[in-house]
Amino acid sequence: MTALEDTIEVLDPAKTALVPDASPTYNAAILYLESLRRRSVANDENIHLGHRGVMNLVPYQLDPALQALK
């Protein structure tokens, strides 16, 4: 990873500064947390389908994934 990064900065959680969310009903914080949640990859044994995928789901399309997970 060091070959791909210019500089790696180690962050100390104890030195984290909290910034208040002044948006109405905390919209900025909610949108930020939701974007982080949607970017994360599920790491369980279930098959997860993306919202509004680019294909019409047909059961046989899931067979390779089911076989790989077995």
PDB file of N, CA, C and O in Angstrom:
ATOM      1  N   MET A   1       0.810  -1.196   0.000  1.00  0.00           N
ATOM      2  CA  MET A   1       0.000   0.000   0.000  1.00  0.00           C
ATOM      3  C   MET A   1       0.855   1.263   0.000  1.00  0.00           C
ATOM      4  O   MET A   1       0.447   2.272  -0.538  1.00  0.00           O
ATOM      5  N   THR A   2       2.030   1.207   0.608  1.00  0.00           N
ATOM      6  CA  THR A   2       2.849   2.408   0.665  1.00  0.00           C
ATOM      7  C   THR A   2       3.316   2.835  -0.722  1.00  0.00           C
ATOM      8  O   THR A   2       3.575   4.017  -0.947  1.00  0.00           O
ATOM      9  N   ALA A   3       3.424   1.904  -1.654  1.00  0.00           N
ATOM     10  CA  ALA A   3       3.815   2.274  -3.011  1.00  0.00           C
ATOM     11  C   ALA A   3       2.702   3.044  -3.721  1.00  0.00           C
ATOM     12  O   ALA A   3       2.966   3.820  -4.624  1.00  0.00           O
ATOM     13  N   LEU A   4       1.463   2.830  -3.315  1.00  0.00           N
ATOM     14  CA  LEU A   4       0.335   3.502  -3.946  1.00  0.00           C
ATOM     15  C   LEU A   4       0.026   4.854  -3.328  1.00  0.00           C
ATOM     16  O   LEU A   4      -0.593   5.697  -3.961  1.00  0.00           O
ATOM     17  N   GLU A   5       0.442   5.061  -2.118  1.00  0.00           N
ATOM     18  CA  GLU A   5       0.137   6.300  -1.403  1.00  0.00           C
ATOM     19  C   GLU A   5       1.368   7.194  -1.349  1.00  0.00           C
ATOM     20  O   GLU A   5       2.484   6.708  -1.187  1.00  0.00           O
ATOM     21  N   ASP A   6       1.161   8.502  -1.451  1.00  0.00           N
ATOM     22  CA  ASP A   6       2.285   9.433  -1.311  1.00  0.00           C
ATOM     23  C   ASP A   6       2.738   9.493   0.138  1.00  0.00           C
ATOM     24  O   ASP A   6       3.891   9.246   0.452  1.00  0.00           O
ATOM     25  N   THR A   7       1.824   9.849   1.009  1.00  0.00           N
ATOM     26  CA  THR A   7       2.131   9.876   2.435  1.00  0.00           C
ATOM     27  C   THR A   7       0.989   9.224   3.189  1.00  0.00           C
ATOM     28  O   THR A   7      -0.174   9.382   2.832  1.00  0.00           O
ATOM     29  N   ILE A   8       1.329   8.493   4.201  1.00  0.00           N
ATOM     30  CA  ILE A   8       0.322   7.854   5.040  1.00  0.00           C
ATOM     31  C   ILE A   8       0.327   8.573   6.374  1.00  0.00           C
ATOM     32  O   ILE A   8       1.358   8.661   7.050  1.00  0.00           O
ATOM     33  N   GLU A   9      -0.813   9.104   6.741  1.00  0.00           N
ATOM     34  CA  GLU A   9      -0.935   9.850   7.991  1.00  0.00           C
ATOM     35  C   GLU A   9      -1.735   9.011   8.986  1.00  0.00           C
ATOM     36  O   GLU A   9      -2.874   8.641   8.721  1.00  0.00           O
ATOM     37  N   VAL A  10      -1.111   8.694  10.103  1.00  0.00           N
ATOM     38  CA  VAL A  10      -1.786   7.938  11.149  1.00  0.00           C
ATOM     39  C   VAL A  10      -2.603   8.916  11.985  1.00  0.00           C
ATOM     40  O   VAL A  10      -2.085   9.917  12.473  1.00  0.00           O
ATOM     41  N   LEU A  11      -3.892   8.626  12.129  1.00  0.00           N
ATOM     42  CA  LEU A  11      -4.777   9.503  12.883  1.00  0.00           C
ATOM     43  C   LEU A  11      -4.973   8.977  14.292  1.00  0.00           C
ATOM     44  O   LEU A  11      -5.157   7.782  14.493  1.00  0.00           O
ATOM     45  N   ASP A  12      -4.952   9.870  15.241  1.00  0.00           N
ATOM     46  CA  ASP A  12      -5.170   9.520  16.641  1.00  0.00           C
ATOM     47  C   ASP A  12      -6.618   9.852  16.992  1.00  0.00           C
ATOM     48  O   ASP A  12      -7.011  11.019  16.981  1.00  0.00           O
ATOM     49  N   PRO A  13      -7.444   8.849  17.293  1.00  0.00           N
ATOM     50  CA  PRO A  13      -8.845   9.121  17.618  1.00  0.00           C
ATOM     51  C   PRO A  13      -9.010  10.040  18.821  1.00  0.00           C
ATOM     52  O   PRO A  13      -9.992  10.770  18.919  1.00  0.00           O
ATOM     53  N   ALA A  14      -8.044  10.055  19.726  1.00  0.00           N
ATOM     54  CA  ALA A  14      -8.134  10.920  20.907  1.00  0.00           C
ATOM     55  C   ALA A  14      -8.028  12.394  20.540  1.00  0.00           C
ATOM     56  O   ALA A  14      -8.483  13.256  21.281  1.00  0.00           O
ATOM     57  N   LYS A  15      -7.431  12.685  19.393  1.00  0.00           N
ATOM     58  CA  LYS A  15      -7.269  14.075  18.968  1.00  0.00           C
ATOM     59  C   LYS A  15      -8.342  14.509  17.973  1.00  0.00           C
ATOM     60  O   LYS A  15      -8.203  15.536  17.327  1.00  0.00           O
ATOM     61  N   THR A  16      -9.398  13.735  17.839  1.00  0.00           N
ATOM     62  CA  THR A  16     -10.477  14.061  16.919  1.00  0.00           C
ATOM     63  C   THR A  16     -11.289  15.236  17.447  1.00  0.00           C
ATOM     64  O   THR A  16     -11.679  15.265  18.612  1.00  0.00           O
ATOM     65  N   ALA A  17     -11.527  16.191  16.584  1.00  0.00           N
ATOM     66  CA  ALA A  17     -12.336  17.361  16.963  1.00  0.00           C
ATOM     67  C   ALA A  17     -13.762  17.161  16.467  1.00  0.00           C
ATOM     68  O   ALA A  17     -13.984  16.876  15.297  1.00  0.00           O
ATOM     69  N   LEU A  18     -14.700  17.284  17.363  1.00  0.00           N
ATOM     70  CA  LEU A  18     -16.104  17.165  16.983  1.00  0.00           C
ATOM     71  C   LEU A  18     -16.597  18.503  16.450  1.00  0.00           C
ATOM     72  O   LEU A  18     -16.302  19.555  16.996  1.00  0.00           O
ATOM     73  N   VAL A  19     -17.351  18.431  15.362  1.00  0.00           N
ATOM     74  CA  VAL A  19     -17.875  19.636  14.726  1.00  0.00           C
ATOM     75  C   VAL A  19     -19.396  19.576  14.831  1.00  0.00           C
ATOM     76  O   VAL A  19     -20.008  18.593  14.421  1.00  0.00           O
ATOM     77  N   PRO A  20     -20.026  20.600  15.368  1.00  0.00           N
ATOM     78  CA  PRO A  20     -21.485  20.563  15.498  1.00  0.00           C
ATOM     79  C   PRO A  20     -22.167  20.656  14.135  1.00  0.00           C
ATOM     80  O   PRO A  20     -21.681  21.319  13.222  1.00  0.00           O
ATOM     81  N   ASP A  21     -23.276  19.965  14.017  1.00  0.00           N
ATOM     82  CA  ASP A  21     -24.074  20.002  12.787  1.00  0.00           C
ATOM     83  C   ASP A  21     -25.158  21.057  12.966  1.00  0.00           C
ATOM     84  O   ASP A  21     -26.097  20.870  13.727  1.00  0.00           O
ATOM     85  N   ALA A  22     -25.024  22.145  12.231  1.00  0.00           N
ATOM     86  CA  ALA A  22     -25.980  23.252  12.363  1.00  0.00           C
ATOM     87  C   ALA A  22     -27.123  23.164  11.349  1.00  0.00           C
ATOM     88  O   ALA A  22     -27.967  24.048  11.302  1.00  0.00           O
ATOM     89  N   SER A  23     -27.156  22.100  10.556  1.00  0.00           N
ATOM     90  CA  SER A  23     -28.222  21.975   9.554  1.00  0.00           C
ATOM     91  C   SER A  23     -29.551  21.642  10.233  1.00  0.00           C
ATOM     92  O   SER A  23     -29.576  21.070  11.323  1.00  0.00           O
ATOM     93  N   PRO A  24     -30.663  21.994   9.574  1.00  0.00           N
ATOM     94  CA  PRO A  24     -31.965  21.701  10.174  1.00  0.00           C
ATOM     95  C   PRO A  24     -32.167  20.188  10.336  1.00  0.00           C
ATOM     96  O   PRO A  24     -31.896  19.428   9.423  1.00  0.00           O
ATOM     97  N   THR A  25     -32.616  19.804  11.480  1.00  0.00           N
ATOM     98  CA  THR A  25     -32.860  18.399  11.868  1.00  0.00           C
ATOM     99  C   THR A  25     -31.677  17.489  11.549  1.00  0.00           C
ATOM    100  O   THR A  25     -31.854  16.331  11.199  1.00  0.00           O
ATOM    101  N   TYR A  26     -30.462  18.026  11.662  1.00  0.00           N
ATOM    102  CA  TYR A  26     -29.221  17.266  11.494  1.00  0.00           C
ATOM    103  C   TYR A  26     -29.123  16.593  10.124  1.00  0.00           C
ATOM    104  O   TYR A  26     -28.593  15.498   9.984  1.00  0.00           O
ATOM    105  N   ASN A  27     -29.602  17.256   9.076  1.00  0.00           N
ATOM    106  CA  ASN A  27     -29.593  16.681   7.730  1.00  0.00           C
ATOM    107  C   ASN A  27     -28.186  16.378   7.231  1.00  0.00           C
ATOM    108  O   ASN A  27     -27.961  15.355   6.584  1.00  0.00           O
ATOM    109  N   ALA A  28     -27.233  17.245   7.480  1.00  0.00           N
ATOM    110  CA  ALA A  28     -25.864  17.031   6.997  1.00  0.00           C
ATOM    111  C   ALA A  28     -25.264  15.770   7.618  1.00  0.00           C
ATOM    112  O   ALA A  28     -24.640  14.962   6.926  1.00  0.00           O
ATOM    113  N   ALA A  29     -25.453  15.579   8.908  1.00  0.00           N
ATOM    114  CA  ALA A  29     -24.908  14.396   9.580  1.00  0.00           C
ATOM    115  C   ALA A  29     -25.600  13.129   9.099  1.00  0.00           C
ATOM    116  O   ALA A  29     -24.953  12.107   8.861  1.00  0.00           O
ATOM    117  N   ILE A  30     -26.898  13.193   8.921  1.00  0.00           N
ATOM    118  CA  ILE A  30     -27.652  12.021   8.461  1.00  0.00           C
ATOM    119  C   ILE A  30     -27.221  11.632   7.053  1.00  0.00           C
ATOM    120  O   ILE A  30     -26.997  10.450   6.757  1.00  0.00           O
ATOM    121  N   LEU A  31     -27.076  12.614   6.162  1.00  0.00           N
ATOM    122  CA  LEU A  31     -26.633  12.321   4.800  1.00  0.00           C
ATOM    123  C   LEU A  31     -25.218  11.764   4.780  1.00  0.00           C
ATOM    124  O   LEU A  31     -24.910  10.838   4.024  1.00  0.00           O
ATOM    125  N   TYR A  32     -24.352  12.302   5.614  1.00  0.00           N
ATOM    126  CA  TYR A  32     -22.979  11.809   5.678  1.00  0.00           C
ATOM    127  C   TYR A  32     -22.945  10.355   6.154  1.00  0.00           C
ATOM    128  O   TYR A  32     -22.284   9.505   5.547  1.00  0.00           O
ATOM    129  N   LEU A  33     -23.642  10.061   7.225  1.00  0.00           N
ATOM    130  CA  LEU A  33     -23.657   8.695   7.749  1.00  0.00           C
ATOM    131  C   LEU A  33     -24.301   7.724   6.762  1.00  0.00           C
ATOM    132  O   LEU A  33     -23.835   6.590   6.600  1.00  0.00           O
ATOM    133  N   GLU A  34     -25.349   8.155   6.085  1.00  0.00           N
ATOM    134  CA  GLU A  34     -26.006   7.298   5.097  1.00  0.00           C
ATOM    135  C   GLU A  34     -25.073   7.024   3.923  1.00  0.00           C
ATOM    136  O   GLU A  34     -25.023   5.903   3.406  1.00  0.00           O
ATOM    137  N   SER A  35     -24.304   8.017   3.488  1.00  0.00           N
ATOM    138  CA  SER A  35     -23.371   7.787   2.384  1.00  0.00           C
ATOM    139  C   SER A  35     -22.267   6.816   2.795  1.00  0.00           C
ATOM    140  O   SER A  35     -21.839   5.986   1.997  1.00  0.00           O
ATOM    141  N   LEU A  36     -21.808   6.888   4.035  1.00  0.00           N
ATOM    142  CA  LEU A  36     -20.810   5.926   4.518  1.00  0.00           C
ATOM    143  C   LEU A  36     -21.396   4.519   4.569  1.00  0.00           C
ATOM    144  O   LEU A  36     -20.736   3.544   4.203  1.00  0.00           O
ATOM    145  N   ARG A  37     -22.624   4.417   5.018  1.00  0.00           N
ATOM    146  CA  ARG A  37     -23.265   3.104   5.111  1.00  0.00           C
ATOM    147  C   ARG A  37     -23.442   2.487   3.728  1.00  0.00           C
ATOM    148  O   ARG A  37     -23.204   1.302   3.525  1.00  0.00           O
ATOM    149  N   ARG A  38     -23.831   3.288   2.747  1.00  0.00           N
ATOM    150  CA  ARG A  38     -24.059   2.757   1.400  1.00  0.00           C
ATOM    151  C   ARG A  38     -22.752   2.399   0.690  1.00  0.00           C
ATOM    152  O   ARG A  38     -22.752   1.568  -0.210  1.00  0.00           O
ATOM    153  N   ARG A  39     -21.645   3.023   1.075  1.00  0.00           N
ATOM    154  CA  ARG A  39     -20.360   2.703   0.458  1.00  0.00           C
ATOM    155  C   ARG A  39     -19.735   1.455   1.054  1.00  0.00           C
ATOM    156  O   ARG A  39     -18.831   0.880   0.465  1.00  0.00           O
ATOM    157  N   SER A  40     -20.159   1.053   2.236  1.00  0.00           N
ATOM    158  CA  SER A  40     -19.549  -0.110   2.879  1.00  0.00           C
ATOM    159  C   SER A  40     -20.002  -1.392   2.190  1.00  0.00           C
ATOM    160  O   SER A  40     -21.088  -1.483   1.638  1.00  0.00           O
ATOM    161  N   VAL A  41     -19.146  -2.387   2.222  1.00  0.00           N
ATOM    162  CA  VAL A  41     -19.424  -3.664   1.584  1.00  0.00           C
ATOM    163  C   VAL A  41     -19.905  -4.636   2.651  1.00  0.00           C
ATOM    164  O   VAL A  41     -19.298  -4.766   3.713  1.00  0.00           O
ATOM    165  N   ALA A  42     -20.981  -5.319   2.340  1.00  0.00           N
ATOM    166  CA  ALA A  42     -21.492  -6.322   3.280  1.00  0.00           C
ATOM    167  C   ALA A  42     -20.517  -7.491   3.349  1.00  0.00           C
ATOM    168  O   ALA A  42     -19.982  -7.927   2.329  1.00  0.00           O
ATOM    169  N   ASN A  43     -20.264  -8.008   4.526  1.00  0.00           N
ATOM    170  CA  ASN A  43     -19.323  -9.116   4.688  1.00  0.00           C
ATOM    171  C   ASN A  43     -19.970 -10.268   5.441  1.00  0.00           C
ATOM    172  O   ASN A  43     -19.458 -10.747   6.429  1.00  0.00           O
ATOM    173  N   ASP A  44     -21.107 -10.696   4.931  1.00  0.00           N
ATOM    174  CA  ASP A  44     -21.762 -11.862   5.513  1.00  0.00           C
ATOM    175  C   ASP A  44     -22.044 -12.876   4.411  1.00  0.00           C
ATOM    176  O   ASP A  44     -21.633 -12.710   3.265  1.00  0.00           O
ATOM    177  N   GLU A  45     -22.733 -13.946   4.751  1.00  0.00           N
ATOM    178  CA  GLU A  45     -22.952 -15.030   3.793  1.00  0.00           C
ATOM    179  C   GLU A  45     -24.181 -14.811   2.905  1.00  0.00           C
ATOM    180  O   GLU A  45     -24.479 -15.626   2.059  1.00  0.00           O
ATOM    181  N   ASN A  46     -24.876 -13.709   3.081  1.00  0.00           N
ATOM    182  CA  ASN A  46     -26.079 -13.439   2.290  1.00  0.00           C
ATOM    183  C   ASN A  46     -25.733 -12.785   0.956  1.00  0.00           C
ATOM    184  O   ASN A  46     -24.694 -12.161   0.808  1.00  0.00           O
ATOM    185  N   ILE A  47     -26.624 -12.951  -0.017  1.00  0.00           N
ATOM    186  CA  ILE A  47     -26.485 -12.277  -1.300  1.00  0.00           C
ATOM    187  C   ILE A  47     -27.202 -10.947  -1.191  1.00  0.00           C
ATOM    188  O   ILE A  47     -28.362 -10.884  -0.797  1.00  0.00           O
ATOM    189  N   HIS A  48     -26.517  -9.867  -1.528  1.00  0.00           N
ATOM    190  CA  HIS A  48     -27.089  -8.531  -1.441  1.00  0.00           C
ATOM    191  C   HIS A  48     -27.257  -7.970  -2.841  1.00  0.00           C
ATOM    192  O   HIS A  48     -26.335  -8.003  -3.647  1.00  0.00           O
ATOM    193  N   LEU A  49     -28.438  -7.477  -3.122  1.00  0.00           N
ATOM    194  CA  LEU A  49     -28.713  -6.883  -4.418  1.00  0.00           C
ATOM    195  C   LEU A  49     -28.709  -5.375  -4.280  1.00  0.00           C
ATOM    196  O   LEU A  49     -29.305  -4.833  -3.363  1.00  0.00           O
ATOM    197  N   GLY A  50     -28.059  -4.717  -5.221  1.00  0.00           N
ATOM    198  CA  GLY A  50     -28.023  -3.263  -5.208  1.00  0.00           C
ATOM    199  C   GLY A  50     -29.372  -2.667  -5.551  1.00  0.00           C
ATOM    200  O   GLY A  50     -30.168  -3.256  -6.283  1.00  0.00           O
ATOM    201  N   HIS A  51     -29.628  -1.497  -5.046  1.00  0.00           N
ATOM    202  CA  HIS A  51     -30.877  -0.800  -5.322  1.00  0.00           C
ATOM    203  C   HIS A  51     -30.871  -0.317  -6.761  1.00  0.00           C
ATOM    204  O   HIS A  51     -29.933   0.329  -7.212  1.00  0.00           O
ATOM    205  N   ARG A  52     -31.902  -0.655  -7.494  1.00  0.00           N
ATOM    206  CA  ARG A  52     -32.040  -0.264  -8.906  1.00  0.00           C
ATOM    207  C   ARG A  52     -30.854  -0.736  -9.735  1.00  0.00           C
ATOM    208  O   ARG A  52     -30.174   0.030 -10.400  1.00  0.00           O
ATOM    209  N   GLY A  53     -30.590  -2.025  -9.705  1.00  0.00           N
ATOM    210  CA  GLY A  53     -29.488  -2.596 -10.472  1.00  0.00           C
ATOM    211  C   GLY A  53     -29.704  -2.434 -11.969  1.00  0.00           C
ATOM    212  O   GLY A  53     -30.765  -2.027 -12.434  1.00  0.00           O
ATOM    213  N   VAL A  54     -28.686  -2.782 -12.748  1.00  0.00           N
ATOM    214  CA  VAL A  54     -28.744  -2.578 -14.186  1.00  0.00           C
ATOM    215  C   VAL A  54     -29.283  -3.790 -14.929  1.00  0.00           C
ATOM    216  O   VAL A  54     -29.209  -3.850 -16.149  1.00  0.00           O
ATOM    217  N   MET A  55     -29.816  -4.762 -14.205  1.00  0.00           N
ATOM    218  CA  MET A  55     -30.355  -5.939 -14.875  1.00  0.00           C
ATOM    219  C   MET A  55     -31.685  -6.319 -14.249  1.00  0.00           C
ATOM    220  O   MET A  55     -31.972  -5.983 -13.106  1.00  0.00           O
ATOM    221  N   ASN A  56     -32.493  -7.004 -15.031  1.00  0.00           N
ATOM    222  CA  ASN A  56     -33.712  -7.593 -14.495  1.00  0.00           C
ATOM    223  C   ASN A  56     -33.313  -8.925 -13.877  1.00  0.00           C
ATOM    224  O   ASN A  56     -32.754  -9.793 -14.556  1.00  0.00           O
ATOM    225  N   LEU A  57     -33.571  -9.071 -12.608  1.00  0.00           N
ATOM    226  CA  LEU A  57     -33.130 -10.252 -11.876  1.00  0.00           C
ATOM    227  C   LEU A  57     -33.932 -11.480 -12.290  1.00  0.00           C
ATOM    228  O   LEU A  57     -35.162 -11.470 -12.261  1.00  0.00           O
ATOM    229  N   VAL A  58     -33.206 -12.517 -12.705  1.00  0.00           N
ATOM    230  CA  VAL A  58     -33.786 -13.813 -13.035  1.00  0.00           C
ATOM    231  C   VAL A  58     -33.079 -14.815 -12.127  1.00  0.00           C
ATOM    232  O   VAL A  58     -31.854 -14.731 -11.950  1.00  0.00           O
ATOM    233  N   PRO A  59     -33.816 -15.761 -11.522  1.00  0.00           N
ATOM    234  CA  PRO A  59     -33.201 -16.649 -10.525  1.00  0.00           C
ATOM    235  C   PRO A  59     -31.923 -17.352 -10.980  1.00  0.00           C
ATOM    236  O   PRO A  59     -30.996 -17.529 -10.194  1.00  0.00           O
ATOM    237  N   TYR A  60     -31.827 -17.754 -12.269  1.00  0.00           N
ATOM    238  CA  TYR A  60     -30.629 -18.474 -12.699  1.00  0.00           C
ATOM    239  C   TYR A  60     -29.373 -17.597 -12.632  1.00  0.00           C
ATOM    240  O   TYR A  60     -28.262 -18.115 -12.580  1.00  0.00           O
ATOM    241  N   GLN A  61     -29.535 -16.290 -12.605  1.00  0.00           N
ATOM    242  CA  GLN A  61     -28.371 -15.409 -12.536  1.00  0.00           C
ATOM    243  C   GLN A  61     -27.687 -15.496 -11.174  1.00  0.00           C
ATOM    244  O   GLN A  61     -26.518 -15.145 -11.047  1.00  0.00           O
ATOM    245  N   LEU A  62     -28.408 -15.941 -10.165  1.00  0.00           N
ATOM    246  CA  LEU A  62     -27.828 -16.050  -8.826  1.00  0.00           C
ATOM    247  C   LEU A  62     -27.130 -17.386  -8.586  1.00  0.00           C
ATOM    248  O   LEU A  62     -26.416 -17.541  -7.604  1.00  0.00           O
ATOM    249  N   ASP A  63     -27.312 -18.370  -9.491  1.00  0.00           N
ATOM    250  CA  ASP A  63     -26.749 -19.697  -9.285  1.00  0.00           C
ATOM    251  C   ASP A  63     -25.236 -19.693  -9.125  1.00  0.00           C
ATOM    252  O   ASP A  63     -24.710 -20.360  -8.228  1.00  0.00           O
ATOM    253  N   PRO A  64     -24.445 -18.973  -9.957  1.00  0.00           N
ATOM    254  CA  PRO A  64     -22.990 -18.980  -9.740  1.00  0.00           C
ATOM    255  C   PRO A  64     -22.596 -18.448  -8.367  1.00  0.00           C
ATOM    256  O   PRO A  64     -21.699 -18.984  -7.718  1.00  0.00           O
ATOM    257  N   ALA A  65     -23.266 -17.419  -7.911  1.00  0.00           N
ATOM    258  CA  ALA A  65     -22.943 -16.874  -6.587  1.00  0.00           C
ATOM    259  C   ALA A  65     -23.322 -17.860  -5.494  1.00  0.00           C
ATOM    260  O   ALA A  65     -22.568 -18.058  -4.528  1.00  0.00           O
ATOM    261  N   LEU A  66     -24.459 -18.501  -5.631  1.00  0.00           N
ATOM    262  CA  LEU A  66     -24.873 -19.512  -4.638  1.00  0.00           C
ATOM    263  C   LEU A  66     -23.893 -20.663  -4.588  1.00  0.00           C
ATOM    264  O   LEU A  66     -23.535 -21.149  -3.520  1.00  0.00           O
ATOM    265  N   GLN A  67     -23.439 -21.133  -5.758  1.00  0.00           N
ATOM    266  CA  GLN A  67     -22.469 -22.234  -5.805  1.00  0.00           C
ATOM    267  C   GLN A  67     -21.150 -21.806  -5.177  1.00  0.00           C
ATOM    268  O   GLN A  67     -20.513 -22.582  -4.463  1.00  0.00           O
ATOM    269  N   ALA A  68     -20.713 -20.581  -5.435  1.00  0.00           N
ATOM    270  CA  ALA A  68     -19.449 -20.117  -4.863  1.00  0.00           C
ATOM    271  C   ALA A  68     -19.526 -19.991  -3.354  1.00  0.00           C
ATOM    272  O   ALA A  68     -18.557 -20.245  -2.650  1.00  0.00           O
ATOM    273  N   LEU A  69     -20.694 -19.587  -2.848  1.00  0.00           N
ATOM    274  CA  LEU A  69     -20.833 -19.420  -1.399  1.00  0.00           C
ATOM    275  C   LEU A  69     -20.971 -20.749  -0.662  1.00  0.00           C
ATOM    276  O   LEU A  69     -20.750 -20.810   0.539  1.00  0.00           O
ATOM    277  N   LYS A  70     -21.340 -21.809  -1.374  1.00  0.00           N
ATOM    278  CA  LYS A  70     -21.437 -23.128  -0.739  1.00  0.00           C
ATOM    279  C   LYS A  70     -20.046 -23.675  -0.552  1.00  0.00           C
ATOM    280  O   LYS A  70     -19.667 -24.396   0.219  1.00  0.00           O
TER     281      LYS A  70
END
